[in-house]
PDB file of C-alpha atoms in Angstrom:
ATOM      1  CA  UNK T   1       0.000   0.000   0.000  1.00  0.00           C
ATOM      2  CA  UNK T   2       1.275   3.441  -0.933  1.00  0.00           C
ATOM      3  CA  UNK T   3       0.356   6.064   1.658  1.00  0.00           C
ATOM      4  CA  UNK T   4       0.816   9.828   1.601  1.00  0.00           C
ATOM      5  CA  UNK T   5       1.178  11.564   4.968  1.00  0.00           C
ATOM      6  CA  UNK T   6       0.558  15.283   5.535  1.00  0.00           C
ATOM      7  CA  UNK T   7       1.267  17.114   8.820  1.00  0.00           C
ATOM      8  CA  UNK T   8       0.661  20.843   9.384  1.00  0.00           C
ATOM      9  CA  UNK T   9      -0.293  21.141  13.050  1.00  0.00           C
ATOM     10  CA  UNK T  10       2.922  22.961  14.001  1.00  0.00           C
ATOM     11  CA  UNK T  11       5.391  25.492  12.606  1.00  0.00           C
ATOM     12  CA  UNK T  12       6.882  22.699  10.531  1.00  0.00           C
ATOM     13  CA  UNK T  13       4.891  21.385   7.579  1.00  0.00           C
ATOM     14  CA  UNK T  14       5.796  17.992   6.151  1.00  0.00           C
ATOM     15  CA  UNK T  15       4.814  15.359   3.605  1.00  0.00           C
ATOM     16  CA  UNK T  16       5.921  11.731   3.409  1.00  0.00           C
ATOM     17  CA  UNK T  17       5.522   8.731   1.140  1.00  0.00           C
ATOM     18  CA  UNK T  18       5.334   5.282   2.729  1.00  0.00           C
ATOM     19  CA  UNK T  19       5.032   1.940   0.959  1.00  0.00           C
ATOM     20  CA  UNK T  20       4.353  -1.052   3.168  1.00  0.00           C
ATOM     21  CA  UNK T  21       6.752  -0.802   6.105  1.00  0.00           C
ATOM     22  CA  UNK T  22       9.221   1.339   4.157  1.00  0.00           C
ATOM     23  CA  UNK T  23       9.519   5.119   4.277  1.00  0.00           C
ATOM     24  CA  UNK T  24      10.133   6.053   0.658  1.00  0.00           C
ATOM     25  CA  UNK T  25      10.664   9.807   0.947  1.00  0.00           C
ATOM     26  CA  UNK T  26      10.001  12.783   3.202  1.00  0.00           C
ATOM     27  CA  UNK T  27      10.206  16.548   2.840  1.00  0.00           C
ATOM     28  CA  UNK T  28       9.426  19.475   5.103  1.00  0.00           C
ATOM     29  CA  UNK T  29       9.486  23.250   5.346  1.00  0.00           C
ATOM     30  CA  UNK T  30       9.507  25.625   8.320  1.00  0.00           C
ATOM     31  CA  UNK T  31       7.426  28.535   7.060  1.00  0.00           C
ATOM     32  CA  UNK T  32       4.163  28.134   9.000  1.00  0.00           C
ATOM     33  CA  UNK T  33       2.352  30.907   7.167  1.00  0.00           C
ATOM     34  CA  UNK T  34       3.056  29.265   3.816  1.00  0.00           C
ATOM     35  CA  UNK T  35       1.782  25.722   4.358  1.00  0.00           C
ATOM     36  CA  UNK T  36      -0.786  26.257   1.626  1.00  0.00           C
ATOM     37  CA  UNK T  37       1.721  27.198  -1.044  1.00  0.00           C
ATOM     38  CA  UNK T  38       4.634  24.997  -0.018  1.00  0.00           C
ATOM     39  CA  UNK T  39       3.119  21.558   0.574  1.00  0.00           C
ATOM     40  CA  UNK T  40       1.827  20.671  -2.882  1.00  0.00           C
ATOM     41  CA  UNK T  41       5.139  21.494  -4.631  1.00  0.00           C
ATOM     42  CA  UNK T  42       6.962  19.451  -1.965  1.00  0.00           C
ATOM     43  CA  UNK T  43       4.639  16.527  -2.616  1.00  0.00           C
ATOM     44  CA  UNK T  44       4.920  16.707  -6.384  1.00  0.00           C
ATOM     45  CA  UNK T  45       8.703  16.874  -6.051  1.00  0.00           C
ATOM     46  CA  UNK T  46       8.762  13.704  -3.953  1.00  0.00           C
ATOM     47  CA  UNK T  47       6.500  11.897  -6.403  1.00  0.00           C
ATOM     48  CA  UNK T  48       8.613  12.934  -9.383  1.00  0.00           C
ATOM     49  CA  UNK T  49      11.861  11.924  -7.681  1.00  0.00           C
ATOM     50  CA  UNK T  50      10.472   8.442  -6.977  1.00  0.00           C
ATOM     51  CA  UNK T  51       8.738   7.978 -10.307  1.00  0.00           C
ATOM     52  CA  UNK T  52       5.326   7.843  -8.650  1.00  0.00           C
ATOM     53  CA  UNK T  53       2.181   9.651  -9.749  1.00  0.00           C
ATOM     54  CA  UNK T  54      -0.618  11.006  -7.585  1.00  0.00           C
ATOM     55  CA  UNK T  55      -2.885   8.328  -9.022  1.00  0.00           C
ATOM     56  CA  UNK T  56      -0.545   5.621  -7.682  1.00  0.00           C
ATOM     57  CA  UNK T  57      -1.423   6.542  -4.090  1.00  0.00           C
ATOM     58  CA  UNK T  58      -3.690   4.118  -2.221  1.00  0.00           C
ATOM     59  CA  UNK T  59      -4.440   6.145   0.899  1.00  0.00           C
ATOM     60  CA  UNK T  60      -3.864   9.559   2.459  1.00  0.00           C
ATOM     61  CA  UNK T  61      -3.276  10.343   6.130  1.00  0.00           C
ATOM     62  CA  UNK T  62      -3.410  13.833   7.605  1.00  0.00           C
ATOM     63  CA  UNK T  63      -2.640  15.193  11.056  1.00  0.00           C
ATOM     64  CA  UNK T  64      -5.821  16.473  12.726  1.00  0.00           C
ATOM     65  CA  UNK T  65      -4.349  18.104  15.826  1.00  0.00           C
ATOM     66  CA  UNK T  66      -4.466  19.452  18.338  1.00  0.00           C
ATOM     67  CA  UNK T  67      -2.259  22.235  17.077  1.00  0.00           C
ATOM     68  CA  UNK T  68      -2.336  25.391  14.994  1.00  0.00           C
ATOM     69  CA  UNK T  69      -5.904  26.232  13.959  1.00  0.00           C
ATOM     70  CA  UNK T  70      -4.803  27.633  10.605  1.00  0.00           C
ATOM     71  CA  UNK T  71      -2.248  24.915   9.954  1.00  0.00           C
ATOM     72  CA  UNK T  72      -4.793  22.175  10.595  1.00  0.00           C
ATOM     73  CA  UNK T  73      -7.330  23.727   8.248  1.00  0.00           C
ATOM     74  CA  UNK T  74      -4.760  24.041   5.460  1.00  0.00           C
ATOM     75  CA  UNK T  75      -3.471  20.487   5.786  1.00  0.00           C
ATOM     76  CA  UNK T  76      -6.919  18.924   6.053  1.00  0.00           C
ATOM     77  CA  UNK T  77      -8.207  20.931   3.083  1.00  0.00           C
ATOM     78  CA  UNK T  78      -5.277  19.772   0.943  1.00  0.00           C
ATOM     79  CA  UNK T  79      -5.667  16.143   2.013  1.00  0.00           C
ATOM     80  CA  UNK T  80      -9.428  16.238   1.445  1.00  0.00           C
ATOM     81  CA  UNK T  81      -9.026  17.690  -2.035  1.00  0.00           C
ATOM     82  CA  UNK T  82      -6.486  15.047  -2.990  1.00  0.00           C
ATOM     83  CA  UNK T  83      -8.606  12.258  -1.521  1.00  0.00           C
ATOM     84  CA  UNK T  84     -11.712  13.329  -3.424  1.00  0.00           C
ATOM     85  CA  UNK T  85      -9.820  13.927  -6.648  1.00  0.00           C
ATOM     86  CA  UNK T  86      -8.037  10.581  -6.539  1.00  0.00           C
ATOM     87  CA  UNK T  87     -10.873   8.572  -5.052  1.00  0.00           C
ATOM     88  CA  UNK T  88      -8.728   7.144  -2.255  1.00  0.00           C
ATOM     89  CA  UNK T  89      -9.508   6.790   1.486  1.00  0.00           C
ATOM     90  CA  UNK T  90      -8.574   9.624   3.834  1.00  0.00           C
ATOM     91  CA  UNK T  91      -7.579   8.977   7.456  1.00  0.00           C
ATOM     92  CA  UNK T  92      -7.319  11.541  10.241  1.00  0.00           C
ATOM     93  CA  UNK T  93      -4.392  10.933  12.602  1.00  0.00           C
ATOM     94  CA  UNK T  94      -4.012  12.622  15.979  1.00  0.00           C
ATOM     95  CA  UNK T  95      -0.918  14.806  16.048  1.00  0.00           C
ATOM     96  CA  UNK T  96      -0.039  13.761  19.597  1.00  0.00           C
ATOM     97  CA  UNK T  97      -0.477  10.134  18.582  1.00  0.00           C
ATOM     98  CA  UNK T  98       1.968  10.757  15.738  1.00  0.00           C
ATOM     99  CA  UNK T  99       4.478  12.135  18.237  1.00  0.00           C
ATOM    100  CA  UNK T 100       4.062   9.049  20.416  1.00  0.00           C
ATOM    101  CA  UNK T 101       4.574   6.780  17.405  1.00  0.00           C
ATOM    102  CA  UNK T 102       8.079   8.158  16.871  1.00  0.00           C
ATOM    103  CA  UNK T 103       9.260   6.632  20.144  1.00  0.00           C
ATOM    104  CA  UNK T 104      10.909   3.177  19.888  1.00  0.00           C
ATOM    105  CA  UNK T 105       8.398   0.342  20.214  1.00  0.00           C
ATOM    106  CA  UNK T 106      10.939  -1.536  22.346  1.00  0.00           C
ATOM    107  CA  UNK T 107      10.237   0.837  25.264  1.00  0.00           C
ATOM    108  CA  UNK T 108       7.314  -0.666  27.256  1.00  0.00           C
ATOM    109  CA  UNK T 109       6.528   2.530  29.187  1.00  0.00           C
ATOM    110  CA  UNK T 110       3.449   4.678  28.657  1.00  0.00           C
ATOM    111  CA  UNK T 111       3.986   7.646  26.365  1.00  0.00           C
ATOM    112  CA  UNK T 112       3.008  10.991  27.902  1.00  0.00           C
ATOM    113  CA  UNK T 113       3.005  13.432  24.998  1.00  0.00           C
ATOM    114  CA  UNK T 114       3.213  17.159  25.750  1.00  0.00           C
ATOM    115  CA  UNK T 115       2.989  20.083  23.323  1.00  0.00           C
ATOM    116  CA  UNK T 116       2.988  23.813  23.950  1.00  0.00           C
ATOM    117  CA  UNK T 117      -0.581  25.034  23.424  1.00  0.00           C
ATOM    118  CA  UNK T 118       0.194  28.698  24.123  1.00  0.00           C
ATOM    119  CA  UNK T 119      -2.232  30.679  26.312  1.00  0.00           C
ATOM    120  CA  UNK T 120      -0.217  29.356  29.276  1.00  0.00           C
ATOM    121  CA  UNK T 121      -1.332  25.803  28.585  1.00  0.00           C
ATOM    122  CA  UNK T 122      -0.038  22.509  27.227  1.00  0.00           C
ATOM    123  CA  UNK T 123      -1.737  19.826  25.187  1.00  0.00           C
ATOM    124  CA  UNK T 124      -1.280  16.465  26.918  1.00  0.00           C
ATOM    125  CA  UNK T 125      -2.261  12.911  25.965  1.00  0.00           C
ATOM    126  CA  UNK T 126      -1.213   9.433  27.087  1.00  0.00           C
ATOM    127  CA  UNK T 127      -0.702   6.404  24.822  1.00  0.00           C
ATOM    128  CA  UNK T 128       0.077   2.750  25.375  1.00  0.00           C
ATOM    129  CA  UNK T 129       3.053   1.169  23.641  1.00  0.00           C
ATOM    130  CA  UNK T 130       0.714  -0.139  20.917  1.00  0.00           C
ATOM    131  CA  UNK T 131      -0.496   3.398  20.181  1.00  0.00           C
ATOM    132  CA  UNK T 132      -3.916   3.046  21.784  1.00  0.00           C
ATOM    133  CA  UNK T 133      -5.164   6.129  23.604  1.00  0.00           C
ATOM    134  CA  UNK T 134      -5.021   5.916  27.403  1.00  0.00           C
ATOM    135  CA  UNK T 135      -5.992   9.565  28.016  1.00  0.00           C
ATOM    136  CA  UNK T 136      -7.357  11.701  25.190  1.00  0.00           C
ATOM    137  CA  UNK T 137      -5.725  15.034  24.247  1.00  0.00           C
ATOM    138  CA  UNK T 138      -6.621  17.856  26.606  1.00  0.00           C
ATOM    139  CA  UNK T 139      -5.388  21.339  27.465  1.00  0.00           C
ATOM    140  CA  UNK T 140      -3.869  21.705  30.934  1.00  0.00           C
ATOM    141  CA  UNK T 141      -2.019  24.475  32.816  1.00  0.00           C
ATOM    142  CA  UNK T 142       1.659  24.995  32.101  1.00  0.00           C
ATOM    143  CA  UNK T 143       2.483  24.183  35.719  1.00  0.00           C
ATOM    144  CA  UNK T 144       2.679  20.530  34.698  1.00  0.00           C
ATOM    145  CA  UNK T 145       4.423  18.559  37.448  1.00  0.00           C
ATOM    146  CA  UNK T 146       5.209  14.855  37.836  1.00  0.00           C
ATOM    147  CA  UNK T 147       2.478  14.674  40.476  1.00  0.00           C
ATOM    148  CA  UNK T 148      -0.138  15.921  38.036  1.00  0.00           C
ATOM    149  CA  UNK T 149       1.028  13.517  35.351  1.00  0.00           C
ATOM    150  CA  UNK T 150       0.627  10.718  37.880  1.00  0.00           C
ATOM    151  CA  UNK T 151      -3.103  11.469  38.030  1.00  0.00           C
ATOM    152  CA  UNK T 152      -3.246  10.226  34.426  1.00  0.00           C
ATOM    153  CA  UNK T 153      -0.834   7.291  34.487  1.00  0.00           C
ATOM    154  CA  UNK T 154      -1.143   6.083  38.079  1.00  0.00           C
ATOM    155  CA  UNK T 155       1.823   4.023  39.229  1.00  0.00           C
ATOM    156  CA  UNK T 156       2.816   2.841  35.767  1.00  0.00           C
ATOM    157  CA  UNK T 157       6.222   3.855  34.390  1.00  0.00           C
ATOM    158  CA  UNK T 158       6.072   6.536  31.723  1.00  0.00           C
ATOM    159  CA  UNK T 159       8.235   8.513  29.343  1.00  0.00           C
ATOM    160  CA  UNK T 160       7.629  12.144  28.356  1.00  0.00           C
ATOM    161  CA  UNK T 161       7.774  13.116  24.688  1.00  0.00           C
ATOM    162  CA  UNK T 162       7.435  16.493  23.009  1.00  0.00           C
ATOM    163  CA  UNK T 163       7.838  19.834  24.749  1.00  0.00           C
ATOM    164  CA  UNK T 164      10.656  20.244  27.255  1.00  0.00           C
ATOM    165  CA  UNK T 165       9.409  20.913  30.799  1.00  0.00           C
ATOM    166  CA  UNK T 166      11.535  21.859  33.837  1.00  0.00           C
ATOM    167  CA  UNK T 167      10.339  19.047  36.126  1.00  0.00           C
ATOM    168  CA  UNK T 168       9.737  16.335  33.530  1.00  0.00           C
ATOM    169  CA  UNK T 169      12.764  14.899  31.693  1.00  0.00           C
ATOM    170  CA  UNK T 170      11.979  14.503  28.009  1.00  0.00           C
ATOM    171  CA  UNK T 171      13.070  11.396  26.092  1.00  0.00           C
ATOM    172  CA  UNK T 172      12.468  12.984  22.687  1.00  0.00           C
ATOM    173  CA  UNK T 173      15.708  13.464  20.733  1.00  0.00           C
ATOM    174  CA  UNK T 174      14.178  16.450  18.907  1.00  0.00           C
ATOM    175  CA  UNK T 175      11.563  17.970  21.225  1.00  0.00           C
ATOM    176  CA  UNK T 176      11.077  21.041  19.024  1.00  0.00           C
ATOM    177  CA  UNK T 177      10.477  18.992  15.886  1.00  0.00           C
ATOM    178  CA  UNK T 178       6.818  18.272  16.540  1.00  0.00           C
ATOM    179  CA  UNK T 179       4.721  15.642  14.748  1.00  0.00           C
ATOM    180  CA  UNK T 180       5.824  14.607  11.266  1.00  0.00           C
ATOM    181  CA  UNK T 181       4.196  13.253   8.134  1.00  0.00           C
ATOM    182  CA  UNK T 182       6.197  10.024   8.278  1.00  0.00           C
ATOM    183  CA  UNK T 183       4.510   8.964  11.521  1.00  0.00           C
ATOM    184  CA  UNK T 184       1.140  10.138  10.185  1.00  0.00           C
ATOM    185  CA  UNK T 185       1.525   7.977   7.068  1.00  0.00           C
ATOM    186  CA  UNK T 186       2.629   4.924   9.052  1.00  0.00           C
ATOM    187  CA  UNK T 187      -0.348   5.197  11.383  1.00  0.00           C
ATOM    188  CA  UNK T 188      -2.807   5.944   8.576  1.00  0.00           C
ATOM    189  CA  UNK T 189      -1.884   2.683   6.872  1.00  0.00           C
ATOM    190  CA  UNK T 190      -3.380   0.732   9.789  1.00  0.00           C
ATOM    191  CA  UNK T 191      -6.312   2.906  10.882  1.00  0.00           C
ATOM    192  CA  UNK T 192      -9.875   2.527   9.603  1.00  0.00           C
ATOM    193  CA  UNK T 193     -10.930   5.643   7.644  1.00  0.00           C
ATOM    194  CA  UNK T 194     -14.528   5.463   8.903  1.00  0.00           C
ATOM    195  CA  UNK T 195     -13.390   5.432  12.525  1.00  0.00           C
ATOM    196  CA  UNK T 196     -10.779   8.153  12.044  1.00  0.00           C
ATOM    197  CA  UNK T 197     -12.286  10.991   9.980  1.00  0.00           C
ATOM    198  CA  UNK T 198     -10.172  13.925   8.852  1.00  0.00           C
ATOM    199  CA  UNK T 199     -11.805  16.473  11.152  1.00  0.00           C
ATOM    200  CA  UNK T 200      -9.756  19.036  13.100  1.00  0.00           C
ATOM    201  CA  UNK T 201      -9.397  18.280  16.785  1.00  0.00           C
ATOM    202  CA  UNK T 202      -8.749  21.688  18.292  1.00  0.00           C
ATOM    203  CA  UNK T 203      -9.402  20.563  21.921  1.00  0.00           C
ATOM    204  CA  UNK T 204     -10.326  24.120  22.872  1.00  0.00           C
ATOM    205  CA  UNK T 205     -11.419  27.407  21.349  1.00  0.00           C
ATOM    206  CA  UNK T 206     -14.610  28.724  19.728  1.00  0.00           C
ATOM    207  CA  UNK T 207     -14.356  26.326  16.789  1.00  0.00           C
ATOM    208  CA  UNK T 208     -13.488  23.214  18.787  1.00  0.00           C
ATOM    209  CA  UNK T 209     -14.853  19.957  17.434  1.00  0.00           C
ATOM    210  CA  UNK T 210     -15.176  18.422  20.920  1.00  0.00           C
ATOM    211  CA  UNK T 211     -15.914  21.342  23.268  1.00  0.00           C
ATOM    212  CA  UNK T 212     -17.497  19.299  26.077  1.00  0.00           C
ATOM    213  CA  UNK T 213     -14.534  17.249  27.252  1.00  0.00           C
ATOM    214  CA  UNK T 214     -14.642  16.133  30.898  1.00  0.00           C
ATOM    215  CA  UNK T 215     -12.545  18.238  33.279  1.00  0.00           C
ATOM    216  CA  UNK T 216      -8.866  17.372  33.136  1.00  0.00           C
ATOM    217  CA  UNK T 217      -7.544  15.601  36.233  1.00  0.00           C
ATOM    218  CA  UNK T 218      -4.436  17.740  35.746  1.00  0.00           C
ATOM    219  CA  UNK T 219      -6.296  21.038  35.953  1.00  0.00           C
ATOM    220  CA  UNK T 220      -5.487  23.397  38.781  1.00  0.00           C
ATOM    221  CA  UNK T 221      -8.365  24.006  41.218  1.00  0.00           C
ATOM    222  CA  UNK T 222     -10.269  27.227  40.698  1.00  0.00           C
ATOM    223  CA  UNK T 223      -9.930  29.845  43.409  1.00  0.00           C
TER     224      UNK T 223
END
């Protein structure tokens, strides 16, 4: 199966081509305000270099957040247009799940994924080693301590991935890199399109897809 991955939830926009278990090619740019004009040329360049055509793609995966509102809309719009034009399935992949998927599968610990959400908050989610969601993405205060993380993972060992935090050592080799299209494509190859629609998951904000999340166990008490 040939899968195209697209990720635009952060400052870095990326595309990747995956065939079976093999990553065929990747490309990225770091101009967040130009995702719309940079991604398609990057994709066409990868296809040309590998002798592929758009019509040879079997599936498309796109990062659905949480992350940049504008970036998500651009990436999802591009992926949707390609999916409709080519008549291939489209799969939405959580951006925090994509970050977790970069960590070596040989590590049995839970993956606690943290991303800067601005507004003095972080996005946080927890995944099992097999990629299944233990705690869905949520926005929590920046005062994220080991004790608060423990309210999500209990006594189980865990590893922190993503944003660097003072009291939580990060195991990510490139914490500023963010999610990438390679991980999105790999995950999309094994996810059911009907169960994983390409809808933006903002977590918060006036346009949030899931605005009625239960209160975060990490949230600070109101005073």
